[in-house]
Coordinates of C-alpha atoms in Angstrom, one line a residue:
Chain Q
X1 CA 2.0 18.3 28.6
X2 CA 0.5 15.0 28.8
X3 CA -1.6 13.5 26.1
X4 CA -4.8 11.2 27.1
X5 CA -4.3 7.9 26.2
X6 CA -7.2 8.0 23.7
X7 CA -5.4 10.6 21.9
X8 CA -2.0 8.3 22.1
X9 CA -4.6 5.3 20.4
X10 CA -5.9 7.7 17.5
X11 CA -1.6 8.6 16.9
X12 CA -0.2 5.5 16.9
X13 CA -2.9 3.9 14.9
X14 CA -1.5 5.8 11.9
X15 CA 1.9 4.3 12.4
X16 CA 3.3 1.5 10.2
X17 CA 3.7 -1.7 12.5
X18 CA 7.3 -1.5 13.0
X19 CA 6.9 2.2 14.6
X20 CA 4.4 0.4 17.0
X21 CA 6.1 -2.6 17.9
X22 CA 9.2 -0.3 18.5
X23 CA 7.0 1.9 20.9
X24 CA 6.0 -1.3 22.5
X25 CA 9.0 -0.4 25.0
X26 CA 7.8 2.9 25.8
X27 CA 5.3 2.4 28.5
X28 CA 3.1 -0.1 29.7
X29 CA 0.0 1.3 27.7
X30 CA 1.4 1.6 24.8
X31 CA 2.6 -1.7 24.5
X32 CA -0.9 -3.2 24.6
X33 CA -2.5 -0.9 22.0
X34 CA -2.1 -3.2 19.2
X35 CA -3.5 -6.1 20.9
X36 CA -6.3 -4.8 20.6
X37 CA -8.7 -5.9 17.6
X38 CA -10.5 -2.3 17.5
X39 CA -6.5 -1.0 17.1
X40 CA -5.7 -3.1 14.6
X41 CA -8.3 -2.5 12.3
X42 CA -8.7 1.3 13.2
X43 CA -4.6 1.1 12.0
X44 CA -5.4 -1.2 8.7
X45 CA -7.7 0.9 7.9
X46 CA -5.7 4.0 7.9
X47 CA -3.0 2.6 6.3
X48 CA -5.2 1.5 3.4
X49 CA -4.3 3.0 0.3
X50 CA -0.9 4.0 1.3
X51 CA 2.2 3.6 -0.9
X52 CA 4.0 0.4 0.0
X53 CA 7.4 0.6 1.5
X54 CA 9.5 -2.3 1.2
X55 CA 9.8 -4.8 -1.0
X56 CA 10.8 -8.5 -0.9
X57 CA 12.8 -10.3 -3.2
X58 CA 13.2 -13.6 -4.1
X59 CA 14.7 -15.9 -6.7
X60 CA 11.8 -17.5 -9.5
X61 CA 10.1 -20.2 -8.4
X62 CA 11.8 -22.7 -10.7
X63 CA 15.1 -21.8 -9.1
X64 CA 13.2 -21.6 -5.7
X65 CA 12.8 -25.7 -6.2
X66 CA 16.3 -26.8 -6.3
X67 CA 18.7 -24.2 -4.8
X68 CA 16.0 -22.3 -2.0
X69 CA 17.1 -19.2 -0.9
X70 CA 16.1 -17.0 2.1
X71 CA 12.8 -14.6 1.0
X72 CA 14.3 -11.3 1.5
X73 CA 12.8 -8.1 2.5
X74 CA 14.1 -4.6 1.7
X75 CA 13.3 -1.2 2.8
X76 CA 12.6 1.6 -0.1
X77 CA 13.5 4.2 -0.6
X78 CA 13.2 7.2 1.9
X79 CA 11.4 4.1 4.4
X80 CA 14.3 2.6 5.5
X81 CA 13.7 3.4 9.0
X82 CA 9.8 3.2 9.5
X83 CA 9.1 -0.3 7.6
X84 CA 10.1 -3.7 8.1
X85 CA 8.9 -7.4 9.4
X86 CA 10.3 -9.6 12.0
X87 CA 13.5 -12.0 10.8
X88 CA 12.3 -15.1 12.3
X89 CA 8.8 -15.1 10.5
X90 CA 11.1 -14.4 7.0
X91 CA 13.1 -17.6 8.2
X92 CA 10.3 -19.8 8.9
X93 CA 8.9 -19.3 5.2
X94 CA 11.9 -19.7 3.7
X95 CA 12.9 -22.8 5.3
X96 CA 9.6 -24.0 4.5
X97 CA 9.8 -23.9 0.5
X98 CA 7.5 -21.3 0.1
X99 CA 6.9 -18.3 -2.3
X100 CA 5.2 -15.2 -2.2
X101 CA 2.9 -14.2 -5.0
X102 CA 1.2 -10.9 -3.9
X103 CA 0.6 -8.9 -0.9
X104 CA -1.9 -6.1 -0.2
X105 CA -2.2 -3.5 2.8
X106 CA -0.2 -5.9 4.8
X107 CA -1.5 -9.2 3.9
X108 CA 0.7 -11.6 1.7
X109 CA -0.6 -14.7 -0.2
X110 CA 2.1 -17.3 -0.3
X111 CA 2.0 -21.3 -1.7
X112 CA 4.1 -24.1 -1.1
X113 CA 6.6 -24.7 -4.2
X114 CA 6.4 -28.4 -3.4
X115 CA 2.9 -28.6 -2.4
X116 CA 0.8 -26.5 -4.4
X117 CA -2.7 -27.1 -2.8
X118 CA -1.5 -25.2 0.4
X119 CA -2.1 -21.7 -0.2
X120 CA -2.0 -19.1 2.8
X121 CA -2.7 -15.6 3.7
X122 CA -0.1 -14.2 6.3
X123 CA 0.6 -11.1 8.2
X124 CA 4.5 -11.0 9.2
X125 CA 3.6 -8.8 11.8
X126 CA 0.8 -10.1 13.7
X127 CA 2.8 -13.7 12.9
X128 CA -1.0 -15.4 12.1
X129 CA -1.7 -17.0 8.8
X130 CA -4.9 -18.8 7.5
X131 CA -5.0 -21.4 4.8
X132 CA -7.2 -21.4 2.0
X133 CA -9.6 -24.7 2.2
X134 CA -9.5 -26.4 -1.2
X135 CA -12.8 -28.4 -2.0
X136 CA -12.7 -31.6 -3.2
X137 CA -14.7 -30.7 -6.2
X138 CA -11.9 -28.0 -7.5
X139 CA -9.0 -30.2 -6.4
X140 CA -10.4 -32.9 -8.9
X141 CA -10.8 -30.7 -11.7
X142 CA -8.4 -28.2 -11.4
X143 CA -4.4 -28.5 -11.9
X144 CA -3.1 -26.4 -8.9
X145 CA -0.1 -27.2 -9.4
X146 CA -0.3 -24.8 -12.5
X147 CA -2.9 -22.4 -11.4
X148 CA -1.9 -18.9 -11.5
X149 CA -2.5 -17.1 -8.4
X150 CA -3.3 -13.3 -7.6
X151 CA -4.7 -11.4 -4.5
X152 CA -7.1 -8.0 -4.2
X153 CA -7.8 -6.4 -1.4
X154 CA -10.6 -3.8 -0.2
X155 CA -11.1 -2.1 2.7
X156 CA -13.0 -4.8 4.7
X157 CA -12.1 -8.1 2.6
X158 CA -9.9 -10.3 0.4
X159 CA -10.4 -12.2 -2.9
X160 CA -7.7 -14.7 -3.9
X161 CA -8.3 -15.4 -7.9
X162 CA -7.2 -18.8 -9.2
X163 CA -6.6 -19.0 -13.3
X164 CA -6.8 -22.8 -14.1
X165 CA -6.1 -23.4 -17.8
X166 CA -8.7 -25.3 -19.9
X167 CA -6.4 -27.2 -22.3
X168 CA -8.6 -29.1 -24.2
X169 CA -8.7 -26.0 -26.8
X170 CA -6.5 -25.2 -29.4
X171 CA -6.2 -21.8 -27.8
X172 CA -6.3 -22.2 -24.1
X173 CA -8.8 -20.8 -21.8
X174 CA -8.7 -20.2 -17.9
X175 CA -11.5 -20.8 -15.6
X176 CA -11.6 -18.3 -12.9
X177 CA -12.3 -19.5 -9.3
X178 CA -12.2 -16.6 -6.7
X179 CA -12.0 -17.5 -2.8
X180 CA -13.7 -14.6 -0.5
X181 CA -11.7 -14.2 2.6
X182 CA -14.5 -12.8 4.9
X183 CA -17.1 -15.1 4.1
X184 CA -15.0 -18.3 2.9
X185 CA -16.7 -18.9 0.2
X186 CA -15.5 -19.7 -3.4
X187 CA -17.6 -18.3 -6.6
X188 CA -16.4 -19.6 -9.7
X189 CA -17.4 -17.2 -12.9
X190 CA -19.8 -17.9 -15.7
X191 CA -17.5 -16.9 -18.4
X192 CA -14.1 -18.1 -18.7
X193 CA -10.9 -15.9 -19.4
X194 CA -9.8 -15.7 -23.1
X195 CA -6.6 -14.7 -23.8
X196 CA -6.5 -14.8 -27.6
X197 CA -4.0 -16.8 -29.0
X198 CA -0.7 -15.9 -26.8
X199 CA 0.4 -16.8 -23.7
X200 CA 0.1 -14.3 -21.0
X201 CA 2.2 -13.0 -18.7
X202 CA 0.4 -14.0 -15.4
X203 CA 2.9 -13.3 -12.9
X204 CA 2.3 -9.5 -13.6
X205 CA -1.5 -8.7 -13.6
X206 CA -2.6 -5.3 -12.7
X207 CA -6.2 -4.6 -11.4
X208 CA -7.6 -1.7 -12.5
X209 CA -11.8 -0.3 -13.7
X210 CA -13.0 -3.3 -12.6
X211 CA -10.9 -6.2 -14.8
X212 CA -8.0 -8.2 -14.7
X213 CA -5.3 -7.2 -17.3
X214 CA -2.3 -9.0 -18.3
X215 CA 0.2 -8.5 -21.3
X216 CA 0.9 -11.5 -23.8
X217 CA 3.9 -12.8 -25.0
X218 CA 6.5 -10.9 -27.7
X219 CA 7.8 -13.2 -30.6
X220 CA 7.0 -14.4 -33.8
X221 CA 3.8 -17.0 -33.7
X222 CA 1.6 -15.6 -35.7
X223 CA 1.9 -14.0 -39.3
X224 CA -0.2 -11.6 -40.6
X225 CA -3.6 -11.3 -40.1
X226 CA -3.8 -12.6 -37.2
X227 CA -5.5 -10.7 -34.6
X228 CA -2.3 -11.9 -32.4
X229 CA 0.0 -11.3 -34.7
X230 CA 1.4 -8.5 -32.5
X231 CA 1.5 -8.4 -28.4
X232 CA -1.5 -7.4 -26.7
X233 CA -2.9 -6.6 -24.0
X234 CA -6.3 -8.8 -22.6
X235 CA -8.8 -7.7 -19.9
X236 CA -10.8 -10.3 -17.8
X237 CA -13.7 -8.1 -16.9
X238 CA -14.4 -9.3 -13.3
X239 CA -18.0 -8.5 -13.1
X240 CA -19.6 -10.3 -16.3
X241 CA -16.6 -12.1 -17.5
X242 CA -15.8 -10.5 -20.8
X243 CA -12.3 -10.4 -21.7
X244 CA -11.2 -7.7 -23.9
X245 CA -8.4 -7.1 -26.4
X246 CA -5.8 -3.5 -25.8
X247 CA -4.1 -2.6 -27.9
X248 CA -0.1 -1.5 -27.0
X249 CA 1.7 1.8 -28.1
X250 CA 3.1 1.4 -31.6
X251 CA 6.4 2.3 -31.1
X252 CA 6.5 -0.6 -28.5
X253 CA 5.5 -2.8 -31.1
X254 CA 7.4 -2.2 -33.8
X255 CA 10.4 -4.7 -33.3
X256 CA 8.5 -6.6 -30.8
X257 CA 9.4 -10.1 -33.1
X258 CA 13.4 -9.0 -32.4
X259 CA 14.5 -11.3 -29.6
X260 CA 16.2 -9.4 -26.3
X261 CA 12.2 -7.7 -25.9
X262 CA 11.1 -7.2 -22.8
X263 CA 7.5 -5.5 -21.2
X264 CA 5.7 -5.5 -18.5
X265 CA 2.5 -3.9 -17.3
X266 CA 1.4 -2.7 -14.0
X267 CA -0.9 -0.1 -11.9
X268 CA -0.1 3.5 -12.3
X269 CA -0.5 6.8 -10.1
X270 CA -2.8 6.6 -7.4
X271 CA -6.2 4.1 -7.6
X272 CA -7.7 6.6 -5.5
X273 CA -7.4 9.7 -7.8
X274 CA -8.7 10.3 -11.1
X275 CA -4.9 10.0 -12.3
X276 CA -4.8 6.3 -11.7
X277 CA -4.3 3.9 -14.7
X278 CA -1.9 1.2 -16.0
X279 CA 1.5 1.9 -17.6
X280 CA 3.5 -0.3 -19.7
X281 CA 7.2 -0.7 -19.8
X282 CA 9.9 -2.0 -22.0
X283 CA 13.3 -2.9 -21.7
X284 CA 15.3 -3.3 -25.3
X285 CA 18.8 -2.5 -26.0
X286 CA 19.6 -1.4 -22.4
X287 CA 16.9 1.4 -22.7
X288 CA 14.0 1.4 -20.8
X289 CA 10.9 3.3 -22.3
X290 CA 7.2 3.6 -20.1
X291 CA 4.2 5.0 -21.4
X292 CA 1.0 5.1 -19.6
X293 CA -3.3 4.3 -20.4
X294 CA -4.5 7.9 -20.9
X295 CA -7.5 6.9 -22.2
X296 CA -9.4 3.6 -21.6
X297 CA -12.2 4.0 -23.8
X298 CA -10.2 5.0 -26.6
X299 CA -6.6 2.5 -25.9
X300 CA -4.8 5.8 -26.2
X301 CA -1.4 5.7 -24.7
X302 CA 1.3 8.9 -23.9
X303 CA 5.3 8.0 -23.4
X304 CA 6.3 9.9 -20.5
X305 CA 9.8 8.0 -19.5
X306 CA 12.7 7.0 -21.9
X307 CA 16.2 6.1 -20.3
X308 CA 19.1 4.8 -21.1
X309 CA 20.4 1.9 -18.1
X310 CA 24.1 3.7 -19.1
X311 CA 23.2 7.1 -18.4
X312 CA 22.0 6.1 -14.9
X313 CA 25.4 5.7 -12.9
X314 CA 24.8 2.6 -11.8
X315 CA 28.1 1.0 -9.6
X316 CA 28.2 -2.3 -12.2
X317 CA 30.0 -2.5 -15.2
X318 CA 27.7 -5.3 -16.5
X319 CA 24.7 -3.5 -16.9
X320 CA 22.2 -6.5 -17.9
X321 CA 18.8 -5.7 -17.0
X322 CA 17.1 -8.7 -16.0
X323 CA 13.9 -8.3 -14.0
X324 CA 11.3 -5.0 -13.3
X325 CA 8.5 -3.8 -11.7
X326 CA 6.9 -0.6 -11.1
X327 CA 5.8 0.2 -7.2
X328 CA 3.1 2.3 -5.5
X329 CA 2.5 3.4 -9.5
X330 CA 5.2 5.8 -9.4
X331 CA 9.0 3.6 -9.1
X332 CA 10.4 2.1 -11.3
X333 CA 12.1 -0.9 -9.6
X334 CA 14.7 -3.0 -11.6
X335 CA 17.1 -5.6 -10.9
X336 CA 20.7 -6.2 -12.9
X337 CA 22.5 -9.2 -11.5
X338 CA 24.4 -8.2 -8.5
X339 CA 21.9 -5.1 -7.2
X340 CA 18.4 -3.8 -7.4
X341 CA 17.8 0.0 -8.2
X342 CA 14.9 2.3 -8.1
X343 CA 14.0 5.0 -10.2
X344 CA 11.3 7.9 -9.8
X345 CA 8.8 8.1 -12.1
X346 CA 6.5 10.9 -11.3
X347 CA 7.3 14.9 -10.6
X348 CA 8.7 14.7 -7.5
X349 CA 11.7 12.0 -7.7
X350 CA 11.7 12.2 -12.0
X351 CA 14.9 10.1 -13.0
X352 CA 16.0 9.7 -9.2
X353 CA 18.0 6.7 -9.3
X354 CA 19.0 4.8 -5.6
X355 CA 20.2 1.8 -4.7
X356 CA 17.6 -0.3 -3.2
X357 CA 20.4 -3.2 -1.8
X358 CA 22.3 -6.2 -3.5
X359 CA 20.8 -9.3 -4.4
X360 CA 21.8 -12.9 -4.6
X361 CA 19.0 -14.4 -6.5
X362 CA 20.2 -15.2 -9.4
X363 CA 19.0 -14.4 -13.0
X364 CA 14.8 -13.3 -13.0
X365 CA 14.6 -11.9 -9.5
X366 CA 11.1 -11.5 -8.5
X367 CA 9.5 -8.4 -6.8
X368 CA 7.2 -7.9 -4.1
X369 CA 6.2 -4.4 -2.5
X370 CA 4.6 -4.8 0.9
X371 CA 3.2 -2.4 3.8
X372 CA 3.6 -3.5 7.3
X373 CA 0.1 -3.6 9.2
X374 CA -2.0 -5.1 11.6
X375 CA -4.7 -6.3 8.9
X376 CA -6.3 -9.7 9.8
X377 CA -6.0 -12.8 8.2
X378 CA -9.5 -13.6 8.5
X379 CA -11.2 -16.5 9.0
X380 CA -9.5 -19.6 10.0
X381 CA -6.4 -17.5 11.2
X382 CA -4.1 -19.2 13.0
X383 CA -1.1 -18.3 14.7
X384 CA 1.9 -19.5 12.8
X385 CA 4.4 -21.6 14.4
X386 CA 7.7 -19.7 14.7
Chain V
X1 CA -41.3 34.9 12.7
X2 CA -39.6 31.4 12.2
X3 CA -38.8 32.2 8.6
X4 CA -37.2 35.5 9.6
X5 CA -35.1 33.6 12.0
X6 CA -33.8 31.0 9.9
X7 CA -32.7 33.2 7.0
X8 CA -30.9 35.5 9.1
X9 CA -28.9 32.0 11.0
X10 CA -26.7 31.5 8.1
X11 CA -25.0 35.0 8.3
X12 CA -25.6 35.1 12.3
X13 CA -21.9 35.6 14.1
X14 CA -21.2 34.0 17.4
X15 CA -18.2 34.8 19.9
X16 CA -16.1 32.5 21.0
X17 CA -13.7 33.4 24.2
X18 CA -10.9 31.6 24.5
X19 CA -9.2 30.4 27.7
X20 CA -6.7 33.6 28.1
X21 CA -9.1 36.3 27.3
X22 CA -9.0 36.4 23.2
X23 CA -12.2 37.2 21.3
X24 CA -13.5 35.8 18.0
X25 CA -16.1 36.2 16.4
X26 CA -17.2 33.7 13.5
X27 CA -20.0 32.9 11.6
X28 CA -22.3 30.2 12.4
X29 CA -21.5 27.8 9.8
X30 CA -18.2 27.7 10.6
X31 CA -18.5 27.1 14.5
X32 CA -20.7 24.1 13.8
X33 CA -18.1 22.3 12.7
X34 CA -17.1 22.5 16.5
X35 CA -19.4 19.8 17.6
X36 CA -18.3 20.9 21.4
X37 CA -19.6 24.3 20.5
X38 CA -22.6 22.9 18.5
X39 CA -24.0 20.9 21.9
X40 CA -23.5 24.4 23.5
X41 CA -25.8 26.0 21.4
X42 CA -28.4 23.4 21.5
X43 CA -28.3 23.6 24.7
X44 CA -28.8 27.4 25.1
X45 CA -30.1 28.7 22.2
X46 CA -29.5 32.4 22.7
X47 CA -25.8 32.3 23.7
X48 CA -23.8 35.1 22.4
X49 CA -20.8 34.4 23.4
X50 CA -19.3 30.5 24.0
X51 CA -16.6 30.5 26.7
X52 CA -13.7 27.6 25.1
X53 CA -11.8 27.4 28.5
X54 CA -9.2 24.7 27.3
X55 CA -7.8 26.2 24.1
X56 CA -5.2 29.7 23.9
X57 CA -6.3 32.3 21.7
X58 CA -3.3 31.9 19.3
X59 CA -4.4 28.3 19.0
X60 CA -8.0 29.3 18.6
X61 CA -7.4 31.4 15.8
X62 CA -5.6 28.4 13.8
X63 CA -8.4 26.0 14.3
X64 CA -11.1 28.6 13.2
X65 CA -8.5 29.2 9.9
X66 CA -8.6 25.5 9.3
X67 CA -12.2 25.5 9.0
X68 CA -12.5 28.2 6.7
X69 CA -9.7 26.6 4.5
X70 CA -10.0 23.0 4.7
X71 CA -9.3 21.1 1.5
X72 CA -6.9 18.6 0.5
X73 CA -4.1 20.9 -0.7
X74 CA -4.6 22.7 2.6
X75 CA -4.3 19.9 5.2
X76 CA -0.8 18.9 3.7
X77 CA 0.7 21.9 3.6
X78 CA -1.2 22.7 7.4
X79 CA 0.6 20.4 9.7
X80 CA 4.3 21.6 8.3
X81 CA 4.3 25.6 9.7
X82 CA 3.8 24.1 13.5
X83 CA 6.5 22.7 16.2
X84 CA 5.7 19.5 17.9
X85 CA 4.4 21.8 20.9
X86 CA 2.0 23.4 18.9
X87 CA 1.2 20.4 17.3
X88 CA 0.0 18.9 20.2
X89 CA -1.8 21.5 21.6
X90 CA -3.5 21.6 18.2
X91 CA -4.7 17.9 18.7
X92 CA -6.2 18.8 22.1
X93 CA -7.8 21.9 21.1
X94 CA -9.1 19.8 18.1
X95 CA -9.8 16.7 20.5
X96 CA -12.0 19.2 23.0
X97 CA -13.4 20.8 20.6
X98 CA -14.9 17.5 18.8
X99 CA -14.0 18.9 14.9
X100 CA -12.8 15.3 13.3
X101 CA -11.5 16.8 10.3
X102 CA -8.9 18.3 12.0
X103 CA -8.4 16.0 14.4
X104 CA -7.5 13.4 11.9
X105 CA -4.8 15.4 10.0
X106 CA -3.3 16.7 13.0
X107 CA -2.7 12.7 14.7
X108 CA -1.3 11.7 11.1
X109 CA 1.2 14.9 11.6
X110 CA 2.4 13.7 14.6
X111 CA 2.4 10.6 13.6
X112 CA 4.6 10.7 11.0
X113 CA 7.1 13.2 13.1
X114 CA 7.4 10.4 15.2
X115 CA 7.5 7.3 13.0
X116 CA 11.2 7.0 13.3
X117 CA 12.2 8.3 16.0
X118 CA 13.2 6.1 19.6
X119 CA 11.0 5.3 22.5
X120 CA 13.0 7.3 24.5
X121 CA 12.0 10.6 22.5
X122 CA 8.6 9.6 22.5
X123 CA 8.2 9.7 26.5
X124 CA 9.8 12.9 25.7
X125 CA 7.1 14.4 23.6
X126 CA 4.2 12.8 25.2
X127 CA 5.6 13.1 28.8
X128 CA 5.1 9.5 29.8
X129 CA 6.6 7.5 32.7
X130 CA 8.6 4.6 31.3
X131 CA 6.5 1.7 33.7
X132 CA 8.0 -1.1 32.3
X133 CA 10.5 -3.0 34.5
X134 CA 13.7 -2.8 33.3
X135 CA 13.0 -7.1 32.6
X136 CA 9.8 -6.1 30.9
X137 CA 11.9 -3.4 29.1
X138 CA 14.8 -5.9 28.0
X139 CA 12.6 -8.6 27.3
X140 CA 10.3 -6.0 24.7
X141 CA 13.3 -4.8 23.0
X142 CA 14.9 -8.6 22.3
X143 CA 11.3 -9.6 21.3
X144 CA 11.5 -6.4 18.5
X145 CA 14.4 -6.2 17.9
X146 CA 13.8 -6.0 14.0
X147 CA 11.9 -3.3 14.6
X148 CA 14.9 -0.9 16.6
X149 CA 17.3 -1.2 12.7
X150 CA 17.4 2.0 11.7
X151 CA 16.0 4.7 14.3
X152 CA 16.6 8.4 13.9
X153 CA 18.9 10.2 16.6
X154 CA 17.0 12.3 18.6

């Protein structure tokens, strides 16, 4: 039975890119589908919203500086067939000191490490990249060389948020300049971010009703009363600019002055369904606890995960935790210092532990999930040179 | 005499034949999510019954099931009781008949059947030539060859 060709378009646009560039060899016809523009966006599209499925790895930018290693990137689990990027475009990064910061729906912002104004979006797959123009006007006020980056995407455009610290303050605050990838346009907001009197953990913000959140700091600053006096966490509401204070779980911050105290927060369940939210996990004593936002309004939080690293059969007898993430708001994804392990969170994989692969970069591994597709770069794409 | 007609529409049945001789009858509601069969029945507006000469009567009554049932529970549990065959025939009979719905949840079936799977069991299942020469071939597969780690045996 043979299929019309328009039907073979509508299939293979719900393919991840690697399926498609695999079925390049299969006929003539195929192989030009994803030249096409109405293709790729048709398949961007209908990838939107789907769980990532690899992951890339990389040593901490500090690291990054002085002994570079290659950017990996690692299938997940159950996706080690369907997801991937080309090598060469992996290579060309790494040899170029660069680090990734975020990707979304197939898009990944990177920066130079050793020249912080040039920030890019890329797409492995469709090997084109477009750098974000810098004006003058930011360059001069702005330190970018500190700036913390992060990237949102919708279903037709990009926003790349730059946090640039006011330091003139006792208690810093950030400045919030956004770039818009469709139009090219930067917006800076009225209100700037204020985190309270902590630092915050930028390199784990998690976007959710609307706001930025990020988690602050453990350790003992701040007696009592102080407002900061225990962690927190703070919302930059990216409409009006109000930032707001959360509250965490009290067993999680209990002994949160104790040194060897790690959290982390980041999306949870689906964005799409009413069960999305933000969880937070902690690491102390080899035991790793998550609980998760069941009520915003209210800062009401429910433990649903507590787990000894022991009790998992890992392969290592050195069971230091160092790094952790949670993926697609469901995995719990954690690295010790020779391998990186996943761990099911919701119903359907609930304590599943696999081996994700081993790892060579070094002590705070940092973790990227990714989705392979044919989204564009936008405006002033280019295609990139390897 | 309008009034009578329209408030008798929504529980009006209509017969569908399908290509080997099968008769269903469904309500009206439910065959206007045919678009195919909705153009029919603009066209003439006292049809009784709609001949469907593309679609088998086993796959018929599937596709009118799906319209009575569709939700989101339904379409994933849907696409798992059928064989690629069936699958495909499901697309085209979706595909003629113009219902998107179904359409959609059927190419994201077969799409994921497939994800993994080589070229070579693709031209299988879609009955496709291979028109590449074998230079264009070897060229392709050193070009992507990141993409061929990992591929499912047939």
């Amino acid at each position: 039975m043979e299929v019309p060709q328009d039907i073979g378009f509508e299939i293979f646009s719900w393919l991840p890119a690697k399926s498609i560039c695999k079925f390049k060899s299969t006929c003539n016809t195929f192989s030009k589908f994803s030249e096409e523009t109405l293709f790729r966006k048709k398949q961007t599209q209908n990838l939107f919203g789907r769980d990532d499925t690899c992951l890339f790895i990389q040593s901490d930018e500090v690291s990054q500086r002085y002994i570079p290693k290659r950017i990996e990137l690692y299938s997940l689990p159950k996706h080690q067939e369907s997801s991937g990027a080309p090598n060469n475009v992996l290579s060309f990064l790494s040899k170029n000191t660069t680090s990734v910061i975020a990707s979304s729906n197939g898009l990944v912002l990177c920066h130079n490490i050793n020249d912080p104004l040039k920030v890019f979006i890329c797409n492995p797959i469709t090997k084109s990249w477009s750098f974000i123009p810098i004006p003058e006007s930011l360059q001069i006020n702005n330190n970018f060389a500190n700036a913390k980056l992060m990237l949102h995407c919708s279903l037709d455009d990009y926003k790349v948020y730059f946090l640039f610290e006011n330091t003139m303050e006792w208690n810093p605050t950030y400045t919030c300049s956004v770039y818009h990838g469709k139009e090219g346009v930067w917006k800076t907001m009225e209100r700037c971010f204020l985190p309270g009197g902590r630092d915050m953990k930028f390199d784990m913000p998690v976007f959710y009703n609307g706001a930025l959140h990020f988690i602050s700091n453990s350790g003992e600053y701040y007696e009592r009363p102080s407002p900061f006096y225990k962690p927190y966490i703070m919302s930059y509401n990216l409409e009006n600019g109000i930032s707001t204070m959360f509250r965490l779980p009290r067993e999680a911050i209990r002994d949160c002055h104790r040194p060897c105290n790690n959290m982390g927060i980041f999306n949870w369940g689906k964005a799409s369904n009413s069960n999305g939210s933000i969880c937070l996990v902690k690491i102390r004593k080899s035991t790793f606890t998550v609980w998760y936002l069941r009520d915003y309004e209210s800062c009401s939080w429910e433990k649903v995960f507590k787990m000894r690293v022991r009790a998992m059969g890992l392969k290592e007898k050195d069971l230091d935790v160092t790094s952790f993430t949670v993926v697609n708001g469901n995995l719990l994804v954690f690295a010790t210092n020779e391998r990186v392990y996943s761990c099911g969170l919701d119903d359907k994989r609930f304590m599943v532990i696999e081996e994700i692969c081993q790892h060579n970069c070094g002590f705070n591994p940092h973790f990227i999930s990714y989705l392979d597709t044919y989204r564009s770069c936008g405006i002033n794409a280019k295609t990139m040179p390897c | 005499m309008a009034e009578e007609k329209s408030q008798a529409s929504s529980s009006k049945m209509l017969t569908l034949k399908a290509s080997d001789g099968v008769l269903f009858e469904v309500e009206l509601n439910i065959a206007k999510e045919m678009k195919t069969v909705q153009a029919y029945i603009d066209d003439c507006e006292d049809i009784e019954t709609i001949p469907i000469p593309n679609v088998l009567g086993k796959h018929l009554a599937i596709v009118i099931e799906y319209i009575k049932k569709t939700n989101e529970e339904y379409d994933a549990e849907f696409e798992k009781q059928w064989n690629m065959d069936d699958l495909q025939l499901l697309l085209l009979a979706a595909n003629y008949l113009n219902i998107s719905g179904l359409q959609e949840c059927l190419c994201k079936a077969i799409a994921k059947r497939i994800e993994n799977k080589s070229p070579e069991y693709v031209r299988k299942v879609f009955n496709i030539e291979n028109d590449h020469s074998p230079e264009e071939e070897a060229k392709l597969r050193k070009e992507y060859k990141w993409a061929f780690e990992g591929v499912d045996k047939d």
